[in-house]
Amino acid sequence: MASTWISYNDLAWTEDWLANPEEYKDEVMVYVDLIKSNSLNPPITLLHLGCGAGGHDTFFKQYFTVTGVDLSRGMLKKACIRHPEIEYIEGDMKTLQLNRQFDAVAIPDSIDYMISKDDLFQAITNAVFHLKIGGVLLVVAKTEETFQNNNFAYTGEKEGVNVTLLENNYINTFKPNTYEATFMYLIRKQGELSIHTEHQVLGLFWQATWENVFKDA
């Protein structure tokens, strides 16, 4: 079932205003080094779960044959345009069944969308199911011990359009094991302002929970 988040569908086009693929380079190189240094055999194939608009894949594809998976059709459309040589698949990382295995499976950041321990276990177990023996599972996650409330602002202007995104991440103590991400888009086209907002609830787990999930998977 495809996601309905406007940030990743109707407003996916704003990615070109707010994110430069070059900004992913240093981050991805850390991931590439981790995958290579922990693989029993030289890794060739990579399954990228939660690939979004393909920002990470700009550099992943320089080292691996990449297969990308995401729930959001707007982001997948952008990824396909950016990287026509990469196979992109619409799917849920908890239930996806590709009937093949990969040298590495990477889940950068998007694991946050697992909002329960059961969701988390399903996603990690399914990732392991798609992993070859001796391969590497790379998950980039936040832990409840270290996460803090924060705010970010991004802006970009071109082609007569100005886009500003305000992002607020907040731990709601009334909703354990989660945090809230709220987005406000200010979009000006030919001087006319439109405002779009979205509120998402994401998972946030203790270090011990992560360790137990990995052990069980």
PDB file of N, CA, C and O in Angstrom, residues 44-100:
ATOM      1  N   ILE A  44      28.685  -6.853  -3.924  1.00  0.00           N
ATOM      2  CA  ILE A  44      28.375  -6.368  -5.269  1.00  0.00           C
ATOM      3  C   ILE A  44      26.958  -5.809  -5.341  1.00  0.00           C
ATOM      4  O   ILE A  44      26.727  -4.747  -5.915  1.00  0.00           O
ATOM      5  N   THR A  45      26.000  -6.507  -4.730  1.00  0.00           N
ATOM      6  CA  THR A  45      24.596  -6.097  -4.818  1.00  0.00           C
ATOM      7  C   THR A  45      24.137  -5.470  -3.506  1.00  0.00           C
ATOM      8  O   THR A  45      24.516  -5.909  -2.421  1.00  0.00           O
ATOM      9  N   LEU A  46      23.288  -4.453  -3.618  1.00  0.00           N
ATOM     10  CA  LEU A  46      22.783  -3.735  -2.450  1.00  0.00           C
ATOM     11  C   LEU A  46      21.280  -3.536  -2.586  1.00  0.00           C
ATOM     12  O   LEU A  46      20.800  -3.019  -3.599  1.00  0.00           O
ATOM     13  N   LEU A  47      20.538  -3.919  -1.557  1.00  0.00           N
ATOM     14  CA  LEU A  47      19.112  -3.623  -1.465  1.00  0.00           C
ATOM     15  C   LEU A  47      18.953  -2.413  -0.556  1.00  0.00           C
ATOM     16  O   LEU A  47      19.314  -2.459   0.616  1.00  0.00           O
ATOM     17  N   HIS A  48      18.431  -1.338  -1.100  1.00  0.00           N
ATOM     18  CA  HIS A  48      18.266  -0.089  -0.355  1.00  0.00           C
ATOM     19  C   HIS A  48      16.789   0.067   0.007  1.00  0.00           C
ATOM     20  O   HIS A  48      15.958   0.397  -0.845  1.00  0.00           O
ATOM     21  N   LEU A  49      16.465  -0.181   1.266  1.00  0.00           N
ATOM     22  CA  LEU A  49      15.084  -0.087   1.742  1.00  0.00           C
ATOM     23  C   LEU A  49      14.807   1.328   2.241  1.00  0.00           C
ATOM     24  O   LEU A  49      15.566   1.873   3.028  1.00  0.00           O
ATOM     25  N   GLY A  50      13.693   1.907   1.785  1.00  0.00           N
ATOM     26  CA  GLY A  50      13.392   3.293   2.112  1.00  0.00           C
ATOM     27  C   GLY A  50      14.289   4.242   1.353  1.00  0.00           C
ATOM     28  O   GLY A  50      14.868   5.164   1.916  1.00  0.00           O
ATOM     29  N   CYS A  51      14.376   4.035   0.048  1.00  0.00           N
ATOM     30  CA  CYS A  51      15.362   4.756  -0.785  1.00  0.00           C
ATOM     31  C   CYS A  51      14.975   6.204  -1.062  1.00  0.00           C
ATOM     32  O   CYS A  51      15.818   6.998  -1.476  1.00  0.00           O
ATOM     33  N   GLY A  52      13.702   6.567  -0.831  1.00  0.00           N
ATOM     34  CA  GLY A  52      13.278   7.935  -1.093  1.00  0.00           C
ATOM     35  C   GLY A  52      13.493   8.348  -2.538  1.00  0.00           C
ATOM     36  O   GLY A  52      13.281   7.554  -3.460  1.00  0.00           O
ATOM     37  N   ALA A  53      13.953   9.578  -2.724  1.00  0.00           N
ATOM     38  CA  ALA A  53      14.143  10.111  -4.078  1.00  0.00           C
ATOM     39  C   ALA A  53      15.475   9.733  -4.688  1.00  0.00           C
ATOM     40  O   ALA A  53      15.845  10.233  -5.750  1.00  0.00           O
ATOM     41  N   GLY A  54      16.224   8.846  -4.026  1.00  0.00           N
ATOM     42  CA  GLY A  54      17.476   8.353  -4.612  1.00  0.00           C
ATOM     43  C   GLY A  54      18.694   9.191  -4.315  1.00  0.00           C
ATOM     44  O   GLY A  54      19.720   9.040  -4.988  1.00  0.00           O
ATOM     45  N   GLY A  55      18.627  10.053  -3.292  1.00  0.00           N
ATOM     46  CA  GLY A  55      19.788  10.879  -2.963  1.00  0.00           C
ATOM     47  C   GLY A  55      21.005  10.055  -2.593  1.00  0.00           C
ATOM     48  O   GLY A  55      22.104  10.277  -3.116  1.00  0.00           O
ATOM     49  N   HIS A  56      20.832   9.075  -1.707  1.00  0.00           N
ATOM     50  CA  HIS A  56      21.946   8.198  -1.331  1.00  0.00           C
ATOM     51  C   HIS A  56      22.458   7.391  -2.525  1.00  0.00           C
ATOM     52  O   HIS A  56      23.649   7.089  -2.631  1.00  0.00           O
ATOM     53  N   ASP A  57      21.522   7.031  -3.421  1.00  0.00           N
ATOM     54  CA  ASP A  57      21.890   6.144  -4.528  1.00  0.00           C
ATOM     55  C   ASP A  57      22.830   6.807  -5.526  1.00  0.00           C
ATOM     56  O   ASP A  57      23.501   6.114  -6.305  1.00  0.00           O
ATOM     57  N   THR A  58      22.884   8.138  -5.511  1.00  0.00           N
ATOM     58  CA  THR A  58      23.840   8.844  -6.369  1.00  0.00           C
ATOM     59  C   THR A  58      25.250   8.306  -6.140  1.00  0.00           C
ATOM     60  O   THR A  58      26.057   8.201  -7.079  1.00  0.00           O
ATOM     61  N   PHE A  59      25.535   7.915  -4.900  1.00  0.00           N
ATOM     62  CA  PHE A  59      26.872   7.419  -4.555  1.00  0.00           C
ATOM     63  C   PHE A  59      26.888   5.914  -4.314  1.00  0.00           C
ATOM     64  O   PHE A  59      27.893   5.259  -4.607  1.00  0.00           O
ATOM     65  N   PHE A  60      25.797   5.348  -3.804  1.00  0.00           N
ATOM     66  CA  PHE A  60      25.741   3.893  -3.659  1.00  0.00           C
ATOM     67  C   PHE A  60      25.998   3.199  -4.992  1.00  0.00           C
ATOM     68  O   PHE A  60      26.690   2.180  -5.062  1.00  0.00           O
ATOM     69  N   LYS A  61      25.441   3.749  -6.082  1.00  0.00           N
ATOM     70  CA  LYS A  61      25.544   3.074  -7.376  1.00  0.00           C
ATOM     71  C   LYS A  61      26.969   3.078  -7.927  1.00  0.00           C
ATOM     72  O   LYS A  61      27.276   2.333  -8.862  1.00  0.00           O
ATOM     73  N   GLN A  62      27.836   3.905  -7.350  1.00  0.00           N
ATOM     74  CA  GLN A  62      29.233   3.909  -7.780  1.00  0.00           C
ATOM     75  C   GLN A  62      29.999   2.704  -7.231  1.00  0.00           C
ATOM     76  O   GLN A  62      31.096   2.399  -7.709  1.00  0.00           O
ATOM     77  N   TYR A  63      29.401   2.009  -6.253  1.00  0.00           N
ATOM     78  CA  TYR A  63      30.078   0.888  -5.606  1.00  0.00           C
ATOM     79  C   TYR A  63      29.297  -0.415  -5.664  1.00  0.00           C
ATOM     80  O   TYR A  63      29.889  -1.485  -5.521  1.00  0.00           O
ATOM     81  N   PHE A  64      27.971  -0.324  -5.881  1.00  0.00           N
ATOM     82  CA  PHE A  64      27.136  -1.526  -5.863  1.00  0.00           C
ATOM     83  C   PHE A  64      26.120  -1.484  -7.001  1.00  0.00           C
ATOM     84  O   PHE A  64      25.804  -0.417  -7.541  1.00  0.00           O
ATOM     85  N   THR A  65      25.593  -2.665  -7.328  1.00  0.00           N
ATOM     86  CA  THR A  65      24.398  -2.741  -8.161  1.00  0.00           C
ATOM     87  C   THR A  65      23.214  -2.594  -7.224  1.00  0.00           C
ATOM     88  O   THR A  65      22.954  -3.461  -6.381  1.00  0.00           O
ATOM     89  N   VAL A  66      22.489  -1.495  -7.349  1.00  0.00           N
ATOM     90  CA  VAL A  66      21.487  -1.109  -6.360  1.00  0.00           C
ATOM     91  C   VAL A  66      20.084  -1.492  -6.810  1.00  0.00           C
ATOM     92  O   VAL A  66      19.711  -1.327  -7.977  1.00  0.00           O
ATOM     93  N   THR A  67      19.293  -1.992  -5.858  1.00  0.00           N
ATOM     94  CA  THR A  67      17.854  -2.147  -6.016  1.00  0.00           C
ATOM     95  C   THR A  67      17.203  -1.310  -4.917  1.00  0.00           C
ATOM     96  O   THR A  67      17.494  -1.503  -3.733  1.00  0.00           O
ATOM     97  N   GLY A  68      16.348  -0.359  -5.296  1.00  0.00           N
ATOM     98  CA  GLY A  68      15.740   0.540  -4.323  1.00  0.00           C
ATOM     99  C   GLY A  68      14.279   0.216  -4.089  1.00  0.00           C
ATOM    100  O   GLY A  68      13.561  -0.169  -5.019  1.00  0.00           O
ATOM    101  N   VAL A  69      13.848   0.375  -2.851  1.00  0.00           N
ATOM    102  CA  VAL A  69      12.452   0.094  -2.470  1.00  0.00           C
ATOM    103  C   VAL A  69      11.922   1.246  -1.636  1.00  0.00           C
ATOM    104  O   VAL A  69      12.604   1.734  -0.730  1.00  0.00           O
ATOM    105  N   ASP A  70      10.698   1.683  -1.931  1.00  0.00           N
ATOM    106  CA  ASP A  70      10.071   2.736  -1.131  1.00  0.00           C
ATOM    107  C   ASP A  70       8.552   2.622  -1.255  1.00  0.00           C
ATOM    108  O   ASP A  70       8.041   2.056  -2.230  1.00  0.00           O
ATOM    109  N   LEU A  71       7.859   3.191  -0.258  1.00  0.00           N
ATOM    110  CA  LEU A  71       6.396   3.188  -0.252  1.00  0.00           C
ATOM    111  C   LEU A  71       5.798   4.380  -0.991  1.00  0.00           C
ATOM    112  O   LEU A  71       4.619   4.368  -1.323  1.00  0.00           O
ATOM    113  N   SER A  72       6.592   5.417  -1.189  1.00  0.00           N
ATOM    114  CA  SER A  72       6.058   6.685  -1.695  1.00  0.00           C
ATOM    115  C   SER A  72       6.272   6.809  -3.197  1.00  0.00           C
ATOM    116  O   SER A  72       7.410   6.888  -3.670  1.00  0.00           O
ATOM    117  N   ARG A  73       5.164   6.859  -3.928  1.00  0.00           N
ATOM    118  CA  ARG A  73       5.254   6.898  -5.384  1.00  0.00           C
ATOM    119  C   ARG A  73       5.898   8.183  -5.896  1.00  0.00           C
ATOM    120  O   ARG A  73       6.613   8.181  -6.897  1.00  0.00           O
ATOM    121  N   GLY A  74       5.648   9.297  -5.188  1.00  0.00           N
ATOM    122  CA  GLY A  74       6.254  10.558  -5.603  1.00  0.00           C
ATOM    123  C   GLY A  74       7.760  10.511  -5.527  1.00  0.00           C
ATOM    124  O   GLY A  74       8.457  10.974  -6.443  1.00  0.00           O
ATOM    125  N   MET A  75       8.290   9.936  -4.459  1.00  0.00           N
ATOM    126  CA  MET A  75       9.736   9.817  -4.315  1.00  0.00           C
ATOM    127  C   MET A  75      10.312   8.811  -5.307  1.00  0.00           C
ATOM    128  O   MET A  75      11.384   9.033  -5.894  1.00  0.00           O
ATOM    129  N   LEU A  76       9.613   7.694  -5.509  1.00  0.00           N
ATOM    130  CA  LEU A  76      10.092   6.691  -6.467  1.00  0.00           C
ATOM    131  C   LEU A  76      10.156   7.258  -7.881  1.00  0.00           C
ATOM    132  O   LEU A  76      11.075   6.956  -8.638  1.00  0.00           O
ATOM    133  N   LYS A  77       9.173   8.080  -8.218  1.00  0.00           N
ATOM    134  CA  LYS A  77       9.176   8.692  -9.555  1.00  0.00           C
ATOM    135  C   LYS A  77      10.424   9.540  -9.740  1.00  0.00           C
ATOM    136  O   LYS A  77      11.076   9.494 -10.794  1.00  0.00           O
ATOM    137  N   LYS A  78      10.771  10.326  -8.719  1.00  0.00           N
ATOM    138  CA  LYS A  78      11.966  11.150  -8.804  1.00  0.00           C
ATOM    139  C   LYS A  78      13.224  10.286  -8.877  1.00  0.00           C
ATOM    140  O   LYS A  78      14.147  10.585  -9.631  1.00  0.00           O
ATOM    141  N   ALA A  79      13.259   9.211  -8.083  1.00  0.00           N
ATOM    142  CA  ALA A  79      14.421   8.327  -8.092  1.00  0.00           C
ATOM    143  C   ALA A  79      14.621   7.703  -9.470  1.00  0.00           C
ATOM    144  O   ALA A  79      15.752   7.599  -9.969  1.00  0.00           O
ATOM    145  N   CYS A  80      13.538   7.289 -10.094  1.00  0.00           N
ATOM    146  CA  CYS A  80      13.631   6.667 -11.424  1.00  0.00           C
ATOM    147  C   CYS A  80      14.156   7.646 -12.469  1.00  0.00           C
ATOM    148  O   CYS A  80      14.889   7.254 -13.379  1.00  0.00           O
ATOM    149  N   ILE A  81      13.765   8.908 -12.345  1.00  0.00           N
ATOM    150  CA  ILE A  81      14.248   9.924 -13.284  1.00  0.00           C
ATOM    151  C   ILE A  81      15.736  10.194 -13.056  1.00  0.00           C
ATOM    152  O   ILE A  81      16.515  10.308 -14.003  1.00  0.00           O
ATOM    153  N   ARG A  82      16.133  10.250 -11.790  1.00  0.00           N
ATOM    154  CA  ARG A  82      17.534  10.505 -11.460  1.00  0.00           C
ATOM    155  C   ARG A  82      18.442   9.361 -11.878  1.00  0.00           C
ATOM    156  O   ARG A  82      19.546   9.569 -12.348  1.00  0.00           O
ATOM    157  N   HIS A  83      17.972   8.132 -11.651  1.00  0.00           N
ATOM    158  CA  HIS A  83      18.820   6.953 -11.853  1.00  0.00           C
ATOM    159  C   HIS A  83      18.077   5.902 -12.683  1.00  0.00           C
ATOM    160  O   HIS A  83      17.634   4.872 -12.158  1.00  0.00           O
ATOM    161  N   PRO A  84      17.938   6.134 -13.982  1.00  0.00           N
ATOM    162  CA  PRO A  84      17.186   5.187 -14.814  1.00  0.00           C
ATOM    163  C   PRO A  84      17.821   3.805 -14.875  1.00  0.00           C
ATOM    164  O   PRO A  84      17.152   2.824 -15.228  1.00  0.00           O
ATOM    165  N   GLU A  85      19.101   3.698 -14.519  1.00  0.00           N
ATOM    166  CA  GLU A  85      19.775   2.401 -14.571  1.00  0.00           C
ATOM    167  C   GLU A  85      19.514   1.561 -13.321  1.00  0.00           C
ATOM    168  O   GLU A  85      19.864   0.367 -13.289  1.00  0.00           O
ATOM    169  N   ILE A  86      18.896   2.144 -12.298  1.00  0.00           N
ATOM    170  CA  ILE A  86      18.623   1.422 -11.053  1.00  0.00           C
ATOM    171  C   ILE A  86      17.204   0.857 -11.069  1.00  0.00           C
ATOM    172  O   ILE A  86      16.264   1.520 -11.531  1.00  0.00           O
ATOM    173  N   GLU A  87      17.049  -0.344 -10.551  1.00  0.00           N
ATOM    174  CA  GLU A  87      15.728  -0.955 -10.422  1.00  0.00           C
ATOM    175  C   GLU A  87      15.063  -0.417  -9.153  1.00  0.00           C
ATOM    176  O   GLU A  87      15.582  -0.586  -8.055  1.00  0.00           O
ATOM    177  N   TYR A  88      13.906   0.232  -9.324  1.00  0.00           N
ATOM    178  CA  TYR A  88      13.153   0.747  -8.188  1.00  0.00           C
ATOM    179  C   TYR A  88      11.810   0.033  -8.087  1.00  0.00           C
ATOM    180  O   TYR A  88      11.137  -0.189  -9.101  1.00  0.00           O
ATOM    181  N   ILE A  89      11.433  -0.304  -6.858  1.00  0.00           N
ATOM    182  CA  ILE A  89      10.245  -1.109  -6.610  1.00  0.00           C
ATOM    183  C   ILE A  89       9.404  -0.448  -5.521  1.00  0.00           C
ATOM    184  O   ILE A  89       9.936  -0.028  -4.488  1.00  0.00           O
ATOM    185  N   GLU A  90       8.105  -0.339  -5.752  1.00  0.00           N
ATOM    186  CA  GLU A  90       7.205   0.153  -4.711  1.00  0.00           C
ATOM    187  C   GLU A  90       6.890  -0.994  -3.748  1.00  0.00           C
ATOM    188  O   GLU A  90       6.434  -2.057  -4.174  1.00  0.00           O
ATOM    189  N   GLY A  91       7.172  -0.791  -2.468  1.00  0.00           N
ATOM    190  CA  GLY A  91       6.928  -1.871  -1.523  1.00  0.00           C
ATOM    191  C   GLY A  91       7.158  -1.443  -0.089  1.00  0.00           C
ATOM    192  O   GLY A  91       7.770  -0.414   0.185  1.00  0.00           O
ATOM    193  N   ASP A  92       6.659  -2.266   0.818  1.00  0.00           N
ATOM    194  CA  ASP A  92       6.772  -2.054   2.262  1.00  0.00           C
ATOM    195  C   ASP A  92       7.921  -2.916   2.771  1.00  0.00           C
ATOM    196  O   ASP A  92       7.925  -4.134   2.559  1.00  0.00           O
ATOM    197  N   MET A  93       8.887  -2.315   3.455  1.00  0.00           N
ATOM    198  CA  MET A  93      10.045  -3.077   3.909  1.00  0.00           C
ATOM    199  C   MET A  93       9.678  -4.176   4.899  1.00  0.00           C
ATOM    200  O   MET A  93      10.433  -5.124   5.071  1.00  0.00           O
ATOM    201  N   LYS A  94       8.505  -4.097   5.516  1.00  0.00           N
ATOM    202  CA  LYS A  94       8.083  -5.135   6.476  1.00  0.00           C
ATOM    203  C   LYS A  94       7.613  -6.390   5.767  1.00  0.00           C
ATOM    204  O   LYS A  94       7.718  -7.489   6.312  1.00  0.00           O
ATOM    205  N   THR A  95       7.060  -6.252   4.567  1.00  0.00           N
ATOM    206  CA  THR A  95       6.407  -7.389   3.919  1.00  0.00           C
ATOM    207  C   THR A  95       6.946  -7.706   2.527  1.00  0.00           C
ATOM    208  O   THR A  95       6.531  -8.699   1.917  1.00  0.00           O
ATOM    209  N   LEU A  96       7.844  -6.906   2.013  1.00  0.00           N
ATOM    210  CA  LEU A  96       8.394  -7.091   0.666  1.00  0.00           C
ATOM    211  C   LEU A  96       8.975  -8.494   0.490  1.00  0.00           C
ATOM    212  O   LEU A  96       9.702  -8.987   1.349  1.00  0.00           O
ATOM    213  N   GLN A  97       8.672  -9.138  -0.627  1.00  0.00           N
ATOM    214  CA  GLN A  97       9.234 -10.447  -0.944  1.00  0.00           C
ATOM    215  C   GLN A  97       9.771 -10.418  -2.369  1.00  0.00           C
ATOM    216  O   GLN A  97       9.011 -10.477  -3.334  1.00  0.00           O
ATOM    217  N   LEU A  98      11.090 -10.337  -2.510  1.00  0.00           N
ATOM    218  CA  LEU A  98      11.702 -10.261  -3.833  1.00  0.00           C
ATOM    219  C   LEU A  98      12.199 -11.614  -4.335  1.00  0.00           C
ATOM    220  O   LEU A  98      12.608 -11.732  -5.483  1.00  0.00           O
ATOM    221  N   ASN A  99      12.223 -12.609  -3.440  1.00  0.00           N
ATOM    222  CA  ASN A  99      12.681 -13.955  -3.815  1.00  0.00           C
ATOM    223  C   ASN A  99      14.113 -13.961  -4.347  1.00  0.00           C
ATOM    224  O   ASN A  99      14.455 -14.726  -5.244  1.00  0.00           O
ATOM    225  N   ARG A 100      14.928 -13.081  -3.807  1.00  0.00           N
ATOM    226  CA  ARG A 100      16.362 -13.068  -4.094  1.00  0.00           C
ATOM    227  C   ARG A 100      17.076 -12.427  -2.922  1.00  0.00           C
ATOM    228  O   ARG A 100      16.457 -11.733  -2.106  1.00  0.00           O
TER     229      ARG A 100
END
